[in-house]
Short mmCIF file of C-alpha atoms in Angstrom, two decimals:
data_model
loop_
_atom_site.label_atom_id
_atom_site.label_comp_id
_atom_site.label_asym_id
_atom_site.label_seq_id
_atom_site.Cartn_x
_atom_site.Cartn_y
_atom_site.Cartn_z
CA MET P 1 10.70 -3.61 21.39
CA PHE P 2 7.68 -2.01 23.08
CA SER P 3 7.75 0.27 26.12
CA SER P 4 5.28 -0.32 28.93
CA ASP P 5 2.89 2.34 27.65
CA GLN P 6 2.66 0.65 24.24
CA THR P 7 0.94 -2.54 25.36
CA PHE P 8 -2.41 -3.42 23.86
CA LYS P 9 -5.15 -1.32 25.47
CA PRO P 10 -8.41 -1.58 23.53
CA GLN P 11 -10.00 1.82 22.90
CA THR P 12 -13.04 3.14 21.14
CA ASP P 13 -12.26 4.30 17.61
CA ALA P 14 -8.60 3.41 17.70
CA VAL P 15 -6.27 1.84 15.19
CA ASP P 16 -4.38 -1.34 16.06
CA VAL P 17 -0.88 -0.94 14.64
CA PHE P 18 1.23 -4.04 14.02
CA TRP P 19 4.96 -3.42 13.99
CA HIS P 20 8.31 -5.17 14.53
CA GLU P 21 11.59 -3.26 14.70
CA GLY P 22 13.40 -6.13 12.96
CA MET P 23 12.09 -4.74 9.68
CA LEU P 24 14.55 -1.86 10.04
CA GLN P 25 17.49 -4.20 9.36
CA HIS P 26 16.77 -4.35 5.62
CA ASP P 27 19.57 -2.30 4.04
CA ALA P 28 18.57 -1.18 0.57
CA VAL P 29 22.07 0.29 -0.14
CA GLU P 30 23.29 3.75 -1.19
CA GLY P 31 24.02 5.21 -4.59
CA VAL P 32 22.34 7.36 -7.21
CA PHE P 33 18.67 7.25 -6.28
CA ASP P 34 17.65 3.54 -6.31
CA SER P 35 20.42 2.23 -8.57
CA GLY P 36 23.02 1.34 -5.97
CA LEU P 37 25.49 2.95 -8.37
CA ASP P 38 28.52 4.94 -7.23
CA PRO P 39 29.67 6.77 -10.37
CA GLY P 40 32.91 7.82 -8.69
CA PHE P 41 32.47 11.57 -9.16
CA LEU P 42 29.95 12.33 -6.38
CA ASP P 43 31.16 13.10 -2.88
CA VAL P 44 27.77 12.40 -1.29
CA LEU P 45 25.65 9.41 -2.26
CA GLU P 46 22.03 9.17 -1.20
CA LYS P 47 20.25 6.42 0.64
CA HIS P 48 18.01 4.19 -1.43
CA PRO P 49 14.46 5.67 -1.40
CA GLU P 50 13.15 2.63 0.49
CA ASN P 51 15.35 3.14 3.54
CA ALA P 52 14.67 2.57 7.22
CA ASP P 53 14.52 6.28 8.10
CA ARG P 54 11.17 6.76 6.37
CA VAL P 55 9.58 4.07 8.50
CA ARG P 56 11.31 5.20 11.69
CA ASN P 57 9.47 8.50 11.30
CA MET P 58 6.17 6.75 10.67
CA VAL P 59 6.64 4.81 13.90
CA SER P 60 7.68 7.85 15.91
CA ILE P 61 4.85 10.09 14.70
CA LEU P 62 2.34 7.45 15.80
CA GLN P 63 4.14 6.97 19.12
CA ARG P 64 4.66 10.62 20.02
CA GLY P 65 2.44 12.64 17.67
CA PRO P 66 -1.02 13.96 18.50
CA ILE P 67 -2.67 10.76 17.27
CA ALA P 68 -0.78 8.57 19.79
CA PRO P 69 -3.74 8.23 22.24
CA HIS P 70 -5.72 6.60 19.41
CA VAL P 71 -3.06 3.97 18.65
CA ASN P 72 -2.77 0.47 20.10
CA TRP P 73 0.57 -1.26 19.44
CA LEU P 74 0.80 -4.99 18.74
CA PRO P 75 3.85 -7.07 17.82
CA GLY P 76 4.61 -8.48 14.41
CA ARG P 77 6.09 -11.88 13.62
CA LEU P 78 7.94 -13.87 11.01
CA ALA P 79 5.93 -15.53 8.26
CA ILE P 80 6.60 -19.20 7.56
CA VAL P 81 7.16 -20.66 4.11
CA SER P 82 3.81 -22.44 3.94
CA GLU P 83 2.10 -19.08 4.35
CA LEU P 84 4.16 -17.56 1.55
CA LEU P 85 3.16 -20.37 -0.79
CA THR P 86 -0.50 -19.35 -0.64
CA PHE P 87 0.42 -16.58 -3.11
CA HIS P 88 3.99 -17.12 -4.33
CA THR P 89 5.43 -20.08 -6.20
CA SER P 90 7.88 -22.43 -4.51
CA ASP P 91 10.52 -21.75 -7.20
CA TYR P 92 10.43 -18.05 -6.45
CA ILE P 93 10.56 -18.49 -2.68
CA ASN P 94 13.47 -20.91 -3.03
CA LYS P 95 15.30 -18.35 -5.15
CA LEU P 96 14.95 -15.77 -2.39
CA ILE P 97 16.08 -18.24 0.27
CA GLU P 98 19.19 -19.13 -1.74
CA ALA P 99 19.96 -15.45 -2.32
CA ASP P 100 19.77 -14.88 1.42
CA LYS P 101 22.02 -17.86 2.17
CA SER P 102 24.74 -16.46 -0.05
CA GLY P 103 25.31 -13.64 2.44
CA GLU P 104 26.04 -11.28 -0.43
CA ARG P 105 24.27 -8.17 -1.63
CA ARG P 106 22.26 -9.02 -4.73
CA GLU P 107 20.08 -7.00 -7.05
CA ILE P 108 17.02 -9.24 -7.33
CA SER P 109 15.35 -6.94 -9.84
CA ALA P 110 16.01 -3.37 -10.99
CA GLY P 111 16.40 -1.21 -7.89
CA THR P 112 15.49 -4.09 -5.57
CA PHE P 113 18.46 -5.18 -3.48
CA MET P 114 18.76 -8.06 -1.04
CA SER P 115 21.44 -7.66 1.63
CA PRO P 116 22.12 -9.60 4.83
CA GLY P 117 19.07 -9.02 6.99
CA SER P 118 16.72 -8.31 4.08
CA TRP P 119 15.09 -11.75 3.99
CA GLU P 120 14.29 -11.70 7.69
CA ALA P 121 12.82 -8.21 7.30
CA ALA P 122 10.69 -9.43 4.37
CA LEU P 123 9.46 -12.38 6.43
CA LEU P 124 8.61 -10.00 9.26
CA ALA P 125 6.72 -7.71 6.89
CA ALA P 126 4.67 -10.63 5.58
CA GLY P 127 4.06 -12.19 9.00
CA THR P 128 3.16 -8.86 10.57
CA THR P 129 0.59 -8.18 7.86
CA LEU P 130 -0.86 -11.67 8.32
CA SER P 131 -1.11 -11.05 12.07
CA ALA P 132 -2.98 -7.81 11.43
CA MET P 133 -5.49 -9.58 9.19
CA GLN P 134 -5.90 -12.46 11.65
CA HIS P 135 -6.53 -9.91 14.40
CA ILE P 136 -9.50 -8.60 12.42
CA LEU P 137 -10.75 -12.07 11.50
CA ASP P 138 -10.65 -13.08 15.18
CA SER P 139 -12.79 -10.04 16.05
CA HIS P 140 -10.11 -8.49 18.27
CA GLY P 141 -10.45 -5.23 16.39
CA LYS P 142 -11.96 -3.80 13.23
CA ILE P 143 -9.30 -1.32 12.10
CA ALA P 144 -5.72 -2.57 11.80
CA TYR P 145 -2.63 -1.09 10.17
CA ALA P 146 0.37 -3.20 9.18
CA LEU P 147 3.30 -0.79 9.41
CA VAL P 148 5.75 -2.82 7.37
CA ARG P 149 8.81 -2.73 5.15
CA PRO P 150 10.06 -3.83 2.70
CA PRO P 151 6.89 -3.03 0.75
CA GLY P 152 5.06 -5.69 -1.23
CA HIS P 153 2.45 -4.67 -3.79
CA HIS P 154 4.77 -4.97 -6.83
CA SER P 155 5.84 -8.50 -5.91
CA GLN P 156 4.17 -10.99 -8.23
CA PRO P 157 3.68 -14.70 -7.60
CA THR P 158 6.88 -15.49 -9.50
CA GLN P 159 9.18 -12.49 -9.16
CA ALA P 160 10.32 -9.45 -7.19
CA ASP P 161 9.76 -5.94 -8.45
CA GLY P 162 9.88 -2.32 -7.36
CA TYR P 163 11.63 -2.74 -3.96
CA CYS P 164 9.22 -5.60 -3.11
CA PHE P 165 10.07 -9.22 -2.26
CA LEU P 166 6.86 -10.64 -0.78
CA ASN P 167 3.36 -9.33 -1.44
CA ASN P 168 2.22 -8.58 2.09
CA ALA P 169 -1.27 -7.36 1.19
CA ALA P 170 -1.95 -10.25 -1.20
CA LEU P 171 -0.95 -12.78 1.45
CA ALA P 172 -3.42 -11.14 3.84
CA VAL P 173 -6.15 -11.30 1.19
CA LYS P 174 -5.49 -15.01 0.70
CA LEU P 175 -5.69 -15.53 4.47
CA ALA P 176 -9.07 -13.79 4.59
CA LEU P 177 -10.45 -15.87 1.70
CA ASP P 178 -9.06 -19.13 3.06
CA SER P 179 -10.47 -18.44 6.54
CA GLY P 180 -14.01 -19.10 5.36
CA GLN P 181 -15.13 -15.81 6.88
CA CYS P 182 -14.76 -13.77 3.70
CA SER P 183 -16.03 -14.61 0.25
CA ARG P 184 -15.14 -11.31 -1.42
CA VAL P 185 -12.33 -8.87 -0.67
CA ALA P 186 -11.89 -5.38 -2.10
CA VAL P 187 -8.33 -4.03 -2.37
CA VAL P 188 -7.93 -0.28 -2.92
CA ASP P 189 -4.35 0.76 -3.69
CA ILE P 190 -3.42 4.47 -3.46
CA ASP P 191 0.34 4.08 -3.81
CA VAL P 192 1.62 6.28 -6.64
CA HIS P 193 2.67 3.19 -8.63
CA TYR P 194 0.42 0.50 -10.06
CA GLY P 195 -0.15 -2.37 -7.64
CA ASN P 196 0.80 -4.79 -10.38
CA GLY P 197 1.79 -7.70 -8.16
CA THR P 198 -1.53 -7.81 -6.35
CA ALA P 199 -3.39 -7.39 -9.62
CA GLU P 200 -1.40 -10.18 -11.28
CA GLY P 201 -2.09 -12.58 -8.42
CA PHE P 202 -5.86 -12.11 -8.58
CA TYR P 203 -6.21 -11.27 -12.27
CA ARG P 204 -8.29 -14.38 -12.96
CA SER P 205 -10.40 -14.28 -9.79
CA ASP P 206 -13.87 -12.88 -9.17
CA LYS P 207 -13.36 -13.11 -5.39
CA VAL P 208 -11.03 -10.12 -5.23
CA LEU P 209 -11.69 -6.66 -6.64
CA THR P 210 -8.38 -4.84 -7.11
CA VAL P 211 -8.60 -1.10 -7.71
CA SER P 212 -5.39 0.87 -8.21
CA LEU P 213 -5.13 4.66 -8.43
CA HIS P 214 -1.69 5.50 -9.73
CA MET P 215 0.53 7.74 -11.79
CA ASN P 216 0.31 6.88 -15.48
CA HIS P 217 3.83 5.41 -15.66
CA GLY P 218 3.33 2.32 -17.82
CA SER P 219 5.60 -0.73 -17.80
CA TRP P 220 9.17 -0.35 -16.56
CA GLY P 221 10.71 -3.58 -17.83
CA SER P 222 10.62 -7.33 -17.47
CA SER P 223 10.00 -7.22 -13.72
CA HIS P 224 6.99 -4.97 -14.28
CA PRO P 225 5.42 -5.98 -17.60
CA GLN P 226 1.97 -4.73 -16.60
CA ARG P 227 1.15 -1.22 -17.83
CA GLY P 228 -1.51 -0.25 -15.30
CA SER P 229 -3.69 0.94 -18.17
CA VAL P 230 -7.45 1.16 -18.08
CA ASP P 231 -7.85 -1.84 -20.42
CA GLU P 232 -6.13 -4.29 -18.04
CA ILE P 233 -9.39 -5.46 -16.47
CA GLY P 234 -8.77 -9.12 -15.64
CA GLU P 235 -9.27 -12.38 -17.51
CA GLY P 236 -11.59 -15.38 -17.42
CA VAL P 237 -13.91 -15.31 -14.42
CA GLY P 238 -11.84 -12.36 -13.23
CA LEU P 239 -12.85 -10.20 -16.19
CA GLY P 240 -13.81 -6.79 -14.83
CA TYR P 241 -12.42 -7.32 -11.34
CA ASN P 242 -9.15 -5.46 -11.89
CA LEU P 243 -9.79 -1.74 -12.25
CA ASN P 244 -6.96 0.63 -13.06
CA VAL P 245 -7.23 4.36 -12.56
CA PRO P 246 -4.14 5.89 -14.19
CA LEU P 247 -4.20 9.57 -13.23
CA PRO P 248 -2.33 12.47 -14.85
CA ASN P 249 0.66 13.99 -13.09
CA GLY P 250 -0.30 16.64 -10.57
CA THR P 251 -3.82 15.28 -9.99
CA GLY P 252 -3.86 16.65 -6.43
CA ASP P 253 -6.33 16.46 -3.55
CA LYS P 254 -9.51 17.42 -5.41
CA GLY P 255 -8.70 15.19 -8.37
CA TYR P 256 -8.06 12.18 -6.14
CA GLU P 257 -11.24 12.76 -4.16
CA TYR P 258 -13.20 12.98 -7.40
CA ALA P 259 -11.63 9.75 -8.68
CA VAL P 260 -12.36 7.87 -5.48
CA ASN P 261 -15.97 9.05 -5.31
CA GLU P 262 -16.71 8.56 -9.01
CA LEU P 263 -14.86 5.30 -9.67
CA VAL P 264 -13.85 3.48 -6.50
CA VAL P 265 -16.91 3.94 -4.30
CA PRO P 266 -19.46 2.81 -6.94
CA ALA P 267 -17.33 -0.18 -8.00
CA VAL P 268 -16.88 -1.40 -4.44
CA ARG P 269 -20.60 -0.90 -3.81
CA ARG P 270 -21.46 -3.06 -6.83
CA PHE P 271 -18.90 -5.68 -5.80
CA GLY P 272 -20.15 -5.97 -2.21
CA PRO P 273 -17.04 -7.09 -0.28
CA ASP P 274 -17.02 -8.43 3.24
CA MET P 275 -13.43 -7.23 3.82
CA VAL P 276 -11.74 -4.02 2.70
CA VAL P 277 -7.95 -3.71 2.34
CA LEU P 278 -6.39 -0.28 1.81
CA VAL P 279 -2.90 -0.44 0.31
CA VAL P 280 -1.24 2.80 1.38
CA GLY P 281 1.62 4.70 -0.22
CA GLN P 282 2.51 8.26 0.68
CA ASP P 283 4.52 8.52 -2.54
CA SER P 284 1.45 10.13 -4.11
CA SER P 285 2.25 13.20 -2.01
CA ALA P 286 3.27 16.59 -3.34
CA PHE P 287 6.94 16.33 -2.41
CA ASP P 288 7.77 12.66 -2.88
CA PRO P 289 10.91 11.92 -4.93
CA ASN P 290 9.26 8.91 -6.55
CA GLY P 291 5.95 10.40 -7.70
CA ARG P 292 4.27 13.42 -9.24
CA GLN P 293 0.70 13.31 -7.97
CA SER P 294 0.68 16.28 -5.56
CA LEU P 295 -1.52 14.95 -2.75
CA THR P 296 -1.25 16.90 0.50
CA MET P 297 -2.21 16.00 4.04
CA ASN P 298 -5.76 17.16 3.33
CA GLY P 299 -6.01 14.74 0.43
CA TYR P 300 -4.85 11.78 2.50
CA ARG P 301 -7.20 12.77 5.32
CA ARG P 302 -10.15 12.83 2.93
CA ILE P 303 -9.24 9.46 1.42
CA GLY P 304 -9.10 8.02 4.94
CA GLN P 305 -12.59 9.31 5.64
CA ILE P 306 -14.01 7.85 2.43
CA ILE P 307 -12.40 4.43 2.89
CA ARG P 308 -13.60 4.23 6.49
CA ALA P 309 -17.16 4.93 5.33
CA MET P 310 -16.73 2.27 2.64
CA ALA P 311 -15.70 -0.31 5.24
CA GLU P 312 -18.64 0.59 7.45
CA GLU P 313 -21.04 0.20 4.53
CA HIS P 314 -19.75 -3.12 3.23
CA SER P 315 -17.56 -5.02 5.71
CA ASN P 316 -19.08 -4.20 9.08
CA GLY P 317 -16.28 -1.67 9.60
CA ARG P 318 -13.48 -4.19 9.03
CA LEU P 319 -10.53 -2.46 7.43
CA LEU P 320 -6.93 -3.58 7.02
CA MET P 321 -4.36 -0.97 5.95
CA VAL P 322 -0.99 -2.10 4.62
CA GLN P 323 2.00 0.21 4.26
CA GLU P 324 3.75 0.42 0.90
CA GLY P 325 5.73 3.35 -0.55
CA GLY P 326 6.26 6.91 0.64
CA TYR P 327 9.82 8.17 0.33
CA HIS P 328 9.95 11.75 1.59
CA VAL P 329 11.46 10.99 4.98
CA THR P 330 9.39 13.52 6.93
CA TYR P 331 6.36 14.37 4.82
CA ALA P 332 5.38 10.72 4.36
CA ALA P 333 4.95 10.46 8.14
CA TYR P 334 2.79 13.58 8.21
CA CYS P 335 0.59 12.22 5.42
CA LEU P 336 0.21 8.92 7.29
CA HIS P 337 -0.88 10.84 10.40
CA ALA P 338 -3.44 12.77 8.35
CA MET P 339 -4.83 9.64 6.68
CA LEU P 340 -5.33 7.94 10.04
CA GLU P 341 -7.06 11.06 11.35
CA GLY P 342 -9.52 10.59 8.50
CA VAL P 343 -9.95 6.88 9.12
CA LEU P 344 -10.59 7.51 12.82
CA LYS P 345 -13.07 10.33 12.14
CA ILE P 346 -11.07 12.84 14.14
CA PRO P 347 -13.10 16.00 13.45
CA GLU P 348 -10.27 18.54 13.19
CA PRO P 349 -6.68 18.16 11.95
CA HIS P 350 -4.25 17.62 14.81
CA LEU P 351 -1.24 18.64 12.71
CA SER P 352 -0.84 21.52 10.30
CA ASP P 353 0.73 20.84 6.94
CA PRO P 354 4.46 21.67 7.25
CA VAL P 355 4.88 22.37 3.54
CA ALA P 356 1.88 24.71 3.29
CA TYR P 357 -0.39 25.04 0.29
CA TYR P 358 0.38 23.37 -3.01
CA PRO P 359 -1.61 24.92 -5.91
CA GLU P 360 -3.62 22.51 -8.02
CA ASP P 361 -6.06 22.42 -10.89
CA GLU P 362 -8.20 19.30 -10.99
CA ALA P 363 -9.70 19.97 -14.44
CA VAL P 364 -7.38 17.60 -16.33
CA ALA P 365 -7.85 14.88 -13.70
CA VAL P 366 -11.63 15.23 -13.82
CA GLU P 367 -11.64 14.71 -17.59
CA ALA P 368 -9.38 11.65 -17.20
CA VAL P 369 -11.73 10.18 -14.58
CA LYS P 370 -14.76 10.78 -16.82
CA SER P 371 -13.01 8.96 -19.65
CA ILE P 372 -12.14 6.01 -17.40
CA LYS P 373 -15.71 5.87 -16.15
CA ARG P 374 -17.03 5.69 -19.72
CA TYR P 375 -14.62 2.83 -20.43
CA HIS P 376 -15.69 0.92 -17.31
CA SER P 377 -19.35 1.42 -18.16
CA GLU P 378 -18.82 -0.09 -21.60
CA PHE P 379 -16.28 -2.87 -20.99
CA VAL P 380 -16.49 -3.95 -17.32
CA PRO P 381 -19.40 -6.41 -17.08
CA PHE P 382 -20.49 -5.69 -13.50
CA LEU P 383 -20.26 -1.92 -14.06
CA ARG P 384 -22.14 -1.72 -17.35
CA GLY P 385 -24.67 1.05 -17.38
CA THR P 386 -23.20 2.93 -14.42
#
């Protein structure tokens, strides 16, 4: 799986990337977009958005792109059932196991297909993310990136959703909390869709701050009942510890930077985590088929810089990044490269943006962020008066 030049060689200011090629075997089918439907009148069907090609390019750009000297490669592994049960229910896990045993292609939820090989890929994604977190907890490195598929942040304790079977990031958060080394974990999700599964799993906890910046898409059915609206702020002792930042379409680089600085940074500072988890989706980019948020490489680079500073301020530099969406087969890889440049404090861009300038106007986004900030100041207990 790894060539001789990809073995673990600790470096200063490098990212430790956890990867296993077995995750490529998940076949999310072909059809009309993510439906798996062949209407019979199209000569050319498209691959499901969550296909292996997108991740192949992410791997190759880190192996052979300009950032390669800053990357250490480490192997992933399969998760075991007992690890899955720290976040998911046994009924749900048993349902997935039985679906896999059938050997048939099944649509587990809308747009989320399980085929032969999918369950093993999902176990690898979960286990690889757990290995990345354990690597940080064991002080083998401070910056780790779980390059995984299928994605996970829509998967709730009891059901699949949005191409996700197992919630990789949430499992890593549970590992950190259960280790005794971390009492509070901050999760910042920049995927274009609401990280509803992670939010649902920690909705009644004050040990995890979940912050999701996403397109204002609302609920999309029974598998995704959460709306991602600003008033979904947690319940019980978790009241105020789920912060949603629904952003208008076309928010762009400047709008995202403003949102992160005005909403995310102050909230994380008030919360005071001892571990930071960045849930990454390049589907917020300007040319993604699954989003409308218009981030470019510069926007991802700037977010990487801000999150790195956040980790240095609060968690002694400990930062786990977990891959989620990002469906433009080439541009997603470029945006990943740019984000890691920001995280690693590389002073100048090593790659130019292949799709050039995308015009933006952040005025609408700024007003939306100001409105969200007013809401948080009034209704989120630990942010009152900010």
